[in-house]
mmCIF file of C-alpha atoms in Angstrom:
data_model
loop_
_atom_site.group_PDB
_atom_site.id
_atom_site.type_symbol
_atom_site.label_atom_id
_atom_site.label_comp_id
_atom_site.label_asym_id
_atom_site.label_seq_id
_atom_site.Cartn_x
_atom_site.Cartn_y
_atom_site.Cartn_z
ATOM 1 C CA MET A 1 -12.729 -35.736 -4.605
ATOM 2 C CA THR A 2 -16.147 -34.179 -4.211
ATOM 3 C CA ARG A 3 -17.076 -30.894 -5.838
ATOM 4 C CA GLU A 4 -17.245 -29.253 -2.391
ATOM 5 C CA ALA A 5 -13.787 -30.566 -1.462
ATOM 6 C CA ARG A 6 -12.394 -29.259 -4.773
ATOM 7 C CA GLY A 7 -13.990 -25.882 -4.035
ATOM 8 C CA ASP A 8 -12.460 -25.798 -0.550
ATOM 9 C CA ALA A 9 -9.019 -26.708 -1.918
ATOM 10 C CA HIS A 10 -9.418 -24.098 -4.678
ATOM 11 C CA SER A 11 -10.405 -21.463 -2.117
ATOM 12 C CA ALA A 12 -7.549 -22.427 0.220
ATOM 13 C CA GLU A 13 -5.061 -22.101 -2.664
ATOM 14 C CA LEU A 14 -6.382 -18.634 -3.534
ATOM 15 C CA ASP A 15 -6.063 -17.708 0.157
ATOM 16 C CA ARG A 16 -2.392 -18.850 0.128
ATOM 17 C CA ILE A 17 -1.758 -16.834 -3.043
ATOM 18 C CA ALA A 18 -3.432 -13.756 -1.517
ATOM 19 C CA GLU A 19 -1.357 -14.124 1.665
ATOM 20 C CA GLU A 20 1.881 -14.343 -0.325
ATOM 21 C CA ALA A 21 0.953 -11.334 -2.479
ATOM 22 C CA ALA A 22 -0.118 -9.324 0.583
ATOM 23 C CA SER A 23 3.272 -9.910 2.232
ATOM 24 C CA VAL A 24 5.271 -8.415 -0.678
ATOM 25 C CA PRO A 25 7.086 -5.249 0.496
ATOM 26 C CA ASP A 26 6.462 -1.902 -1.163
ATOM 27 C CA PRO A 27 9.595 -0.981 -3.170
ATOM 28 C CA GLU A 28 9.477 2.699 -2.137
ATOM 29 C CA MET A 29 8.689 2.110 1.537
ATOM 30 C CA PRO A 30 9.946 -1.429 2.228
ATOM 31 C CA MET A 31 8.839 -1.336 5.853
ATOM 32 C CA LEU A 32 5.283 -1.646 4.455
ATOM 33 C CA THR A 33 3.684 -4.604 2.718
ATOM 34 C CA LEU A 34 0.984 -4.481 0.066
ATOM 35 C CA ARG A 35 -1.418 -5.428 2.880
ATOM 36 C CA ASP A 36 -0.251 -2.494 5.026
ATOM 37 C CA LEU A 37 -0.822 -0.086 2.134
ATOM 38 C CA GLY A 38 -4.198 -1.588 1.304
ATOM 39 C CA ILE A 39 -3.435 -1.842 -2.414
ATOM 40 C CA LEU A 40 -4.133 -5.592 -2.763
ATOM 41 C CA ARG A 41 -7.734 -5.826 -3.969
ATOM 42 C CA GLY A 42 -8.093 -9.562 -4.372
ATOM 43 C CA VAL A 43 -7.037 -12.766 -6.090
ATOM 44 C CA GLU A 44 -9.030 -14.661 -8.696
ATOM 45 C CA ARG A 45 -8.393 -17.144 -11.476
ATOM 46 C CA ASP A 46 -8.489 -16.442 -15.203
ATOM 47 C CA ALA A 47 -10.305 -18.685 -17.700
ATOM 48 C CA ASP A 48 -7.247 -20.972 -17.875
ATOM 49 C CA GLY A 49 -7.070 -21.343 -14.083
ATOM 50 C CA ARG A 50 -4.011 -19.121 -13.601
ATOM 51 C CA PRO A 51 -4.002 -16.792 -10.598
ATOM 52 C CA VAL A 52 -4.725 -13.105 -11.164
ATOM 53 C CA VAL A 53 -3.679 -10.739 -8.379
ATOM 54 C CA VAL A 54 -5.622 -7.461 -8.509
ATOM 55 C CA VAL A 55 -4.001 -4.292 -7.154
ATOM 56 C CA THR A 56 -4.830 -0.588 -7.087
ATOM 57 C CA PRO A 57 -1.860 1.795 -7.118
ATOM 58 C CA THR A 58 -1.640 4.606 -4.597
ATOM 59 C CA TYR A 59 -2.050 6.912 -7.582
ATOM 60 C CA SER A 60 -2.401 6.231 -11.301
ATOM 61 C CA GLY A 61 1.141 7.351 -12.186
ATOM 62 C CA CYS A 62 2.872 5.490 -9.368
ATOM 63 C CA PRO A 63 6.358 4.555 -10.630
ATOM 64 C CA ALA A 64 6.581 1.645 -8.178
ATOM 65 C CA MET A 65 3.846 -0.381 -9.899
ATOM 66 C CA GLU A 66 6.159 -2.138 -12.349
ATOM 67 C CA ALA A 67 8.411 -3.234 -9.485
ATOM 68 C CA ILE A 68 5.368 -4.343 -7.468
ATOM 69 C CA ARG A 69 4.067 -6.421 -10.395
ATOM 70 C CA ALA A 70 7.501 -8.026 -10.879
ATOM 71 C CA ASP A 71 7.888 -8.766 -7.147
ATOM 72 C CA VAL A 72 4.417 -10.347 -6.900
ATOM 73 C CA ARG A 73 4.989 -12.451 -10.048
ATOM 74 C CA GLU A 74 8.380 -13.595 -8.697
ATOM 75 C CA ARG A 75 6.882 -14.504 -5.317
ATOM 76 C CA LEU A 76 4.058 -16.494 -6.939
ATOM 77 C CA GLU A 77 6.445 -18.223 -9.326
ATOM 78 C CA ARG A 78 8.379 -19.504 -6.289
ATOM 79 C CA LEU A 79 5.017 -20.691 -4.901
ATOM 80 C CA GLY A 80 4.488 -22.746 -8.081
ATOM 81 C CA HIS A 81 2.424 -20.325 -10.189
ATOM 82 C CA PRO A 82 4.704 -19.242 -13.058
ATOM 83 C CA GLY A 83 1.840 -17.879 -15.174
ATOM 84 C CA ALA A 84 0.380 -15.555 -12.552
ATOM 85 C CA GLU A 85 -0.878 -12.177 -13.728
ATOM 86 C CA VAL A 86 -0.900 -8.940 -11.757
ATOM 87 C CA ARG A 87 -3.778 -6.764 -12.916
ATOM 88 C CA THR A 88 -4.015 -3.063 -12.092
ATOM 89 C CA VAL A 89 -7.431 -1.524 -11.484
ATOM 90 C CA LEU A 90 -7.946 2.195 -10.949
ATOM 91 C CA SER A 91 -11.574 2.257 -9.871
ATOM 92 C CA PRO A 92 -12.383 2.881 -7.164
ATOM 93 C CA PRO A 93 -9.210 4.908 -6.672
ATOM 94 C CA TRP A 94 -6.969 4.081 -3.742
ATOM 95 C CA SER A 95 -7.405 6.179 -0.624
ATOM 96 C CA THR A 96 -5.110 6.692 2.355
ATOM 97 C CA ASP A 97 -8.069 5.340 4.339
ATOM 98 C CA TRP A 98 -6.984 1.917 3.040
ATOM 99 C CA ILE A 99 -3.675 2.031 4.948
ATOM 100 C CA THR A 100 -4.029 -0.392 7.845
ATOM 101 C CA GLU A 101 -3.425 0.585 11.468
ATOM 102 C CA GLU A 102 -0.322 -1.612 11.335
ATOM 103 C CA GLY A 103 0.833 0.313 8.256
ATOM 104 C CA ARG A 104 0.259 3.652 10.008
ATOM 105 C CA ARG A 105 2.241 2.389 13.005
ATOM 106 C CA LYS A 106 5.127 1.269 10.776
ATOM 107 C CA LEU A 107 5.194 4.626 8.960
ATOM 108 C CA ALA A 108 5.438 6.543 12.238
ATOM 109 C CA GLU A 109 8.014 4.087 13.576
ATOM 110 C CA HIS A 110 10.184 4.817 10.512
ATOM 111 C CA GLY A 111 9.907 8.591 10.798
ATOM 112 C CA ILE A 112 7.144 9.128 8.228
ATOM 113 C CA ALA A 113 4.014 10.884 9.425
ATOM 114 C CA PRO A 114 1.018 8.782 8.396
ATOM 115 C CA PRO A 115 -2.064 10.510 7.026
ATOM 116 C CA SER A 116 -4.523 11.246 9.776
ATOM 117 C CA GLY A 117 -8.226 10.521 9.762
ATOM 118 C CA ALA A 118 -10.408 9.679 6.827
ATOM 119 C CA ALA A 119 -9.901 11.304 3.457
ATOM 120 C CA PRO A 120 -12.123 14.354 3.102
ATOM 121 C CA VAL A 121 -15.408 14.124 1.247
ATOM 122 C CA GLY A 122 -16.965 17.361 0.028
ATOM 123 C CA PRO A 123 -15.453 20.572 1.332
ATOM 124 C CA VAL A 124 -11.890 20.019 2.479
ATOM 125 C CA PRO A 125 -11.407 20.786 6.167
ATOM 126 C CA VAL A 126 -8.424 22.888 7.147
ATOM 127 C CA ARG A 127 -5.895 20.800 8.995
ATOM 128 C CA LEU A 128 -3.990 22.852 11.517
ATOM 129 C CA SER A 129 -1.071 20.535 12.075
ATOM 130 C CA VAL A 130 0.690 17.289 11.304
ATOM 131 C CA LYS A 131 2.379 15.727 14.323
ATOM 132 C CA CYS A 132 6.100 15.060 14.132
ATOM 133 C CA PRO A 133 6.673 11.270 14.023
ATOM 134 C CA ARG A 134 9.876 11.682 16.060
ATOM 135 C CA CYS A 135 8.911 13.912 19.001
ATOM 136 C CA GLY A 136 5.104 14.208 18.612
ATOM 137 C CA SER A 137 5.074 17.997 18.393
ATOM 138 C CA PRO A 138 2.125 19.452 16.453
ATOM 139 C CA GLU A 139 4.341 22.432 15.530
ATOM 140 C CA THR A 140 5.367 21.381 12.016
ATOM 141 C CA ARG A 141 5.388 23.087 8.654
ATOM 142 C CA THR A 142 5.623 22.125 5.001
ATOM 143 C CA LEU A 143 9.049 22.560 3.401
ATOM 144 C CA SER A 144 8.037 21.165 0.019
ATOM 145 C CA ARG A 145 4.784 19.790 -1.374
ATOM 146 C CA PHE A 146 6.883 16.909 -2.739
ATOM 147 C CA GLY A 147 8.901 14.529 -0.588
ATOM 148 C CA SER A 148 10.980 11.460 -1.391
ATOM 149 C CA THR A 149 8.105 10.177 -3.539
ATOM 150 C CA ALA A 150 5.222 12.003 -5.202
ATOM 151 C CA CYS A 151 2.723 10.675 -2.653
ATOM 152 C CA LYS A 152 4.569 12.347 0.226
ATOM 153 C CA GLU A 153 5.407 15.929 1.209
ATOM 154 C CA LEU A 154 8.498 17.125 3.062
ATOM 155 C CA ARG A 155 7.839 18.751 6.442
ATOM 156 C CA VAL A 156 9.995 20.015 9.311
ATOM 157 C CA CYS A 157 9.315 19.978 13.040
ATOM 158 C CA GLU A 158 9.665 23.306 14.827
ATOM 159 C CA GLY A 159 10.233 21.412 18.108
ATOM 160 C CA CYS A 160 13.076 19.015 17.298
ATOM 161 C CA LYS A 161 14.044 20.714 13.993
ATOM 162 C CA GLU A 162 14.073 17.376 12.159
ATOM 163 C CA PRO A 163 12.699 17.057 8.616
ATOM 164 C CA PHE A 164 10.299 14.200 7.869
ATOM 165 C CA ASP A 165 8.065 12.844 5.128
ATOM 166 C CA HIS A 166 4.288 13.000 5.509
ATOM 167 C CA VAL A 167 2.038 10.743 3.415
ATOM 168 C CA LYS A 168 -0.412 13.063 1.683
ATOM 169 C CA PRO A 169 -4.036 12.208 2.454
ATOM 170 C CA LEU A 170 -5.983 11.171 -0.633
#
């Protein structure tokens, strides 16, 4: 096998590993994958040739990270990579800008208001409303700064009166 062919096979294997890791569901919001959340940073090999999956948590204290690491390792073990490592990197920090359009669609479809627009840089603009993911009304208010997980807040719609989670923009 030529060096180029080995490189192509090596690259194709890393692509398969990345695809498998990207398809792992988030343990707190299982309708989303690691790809949807944008937390998968890449896949590389360590000095011994074992795969290393690099992820950035949604925030540094995210309690789901241990479950995510275990789920990725389990998935890769089934793929034939029992020694795979899942490495956490915190810089640059994750941003809600990294959530894919598909991820935003899935959040809304499951009654969770996705963050809107890009994360603010510099002075924070005042946001006048968060649309209700159920009825679309902009007439919503915060019930609690903390929702079902620390990265969400609990809101209520004044139109349909339903409570819903809203992913906090970061």
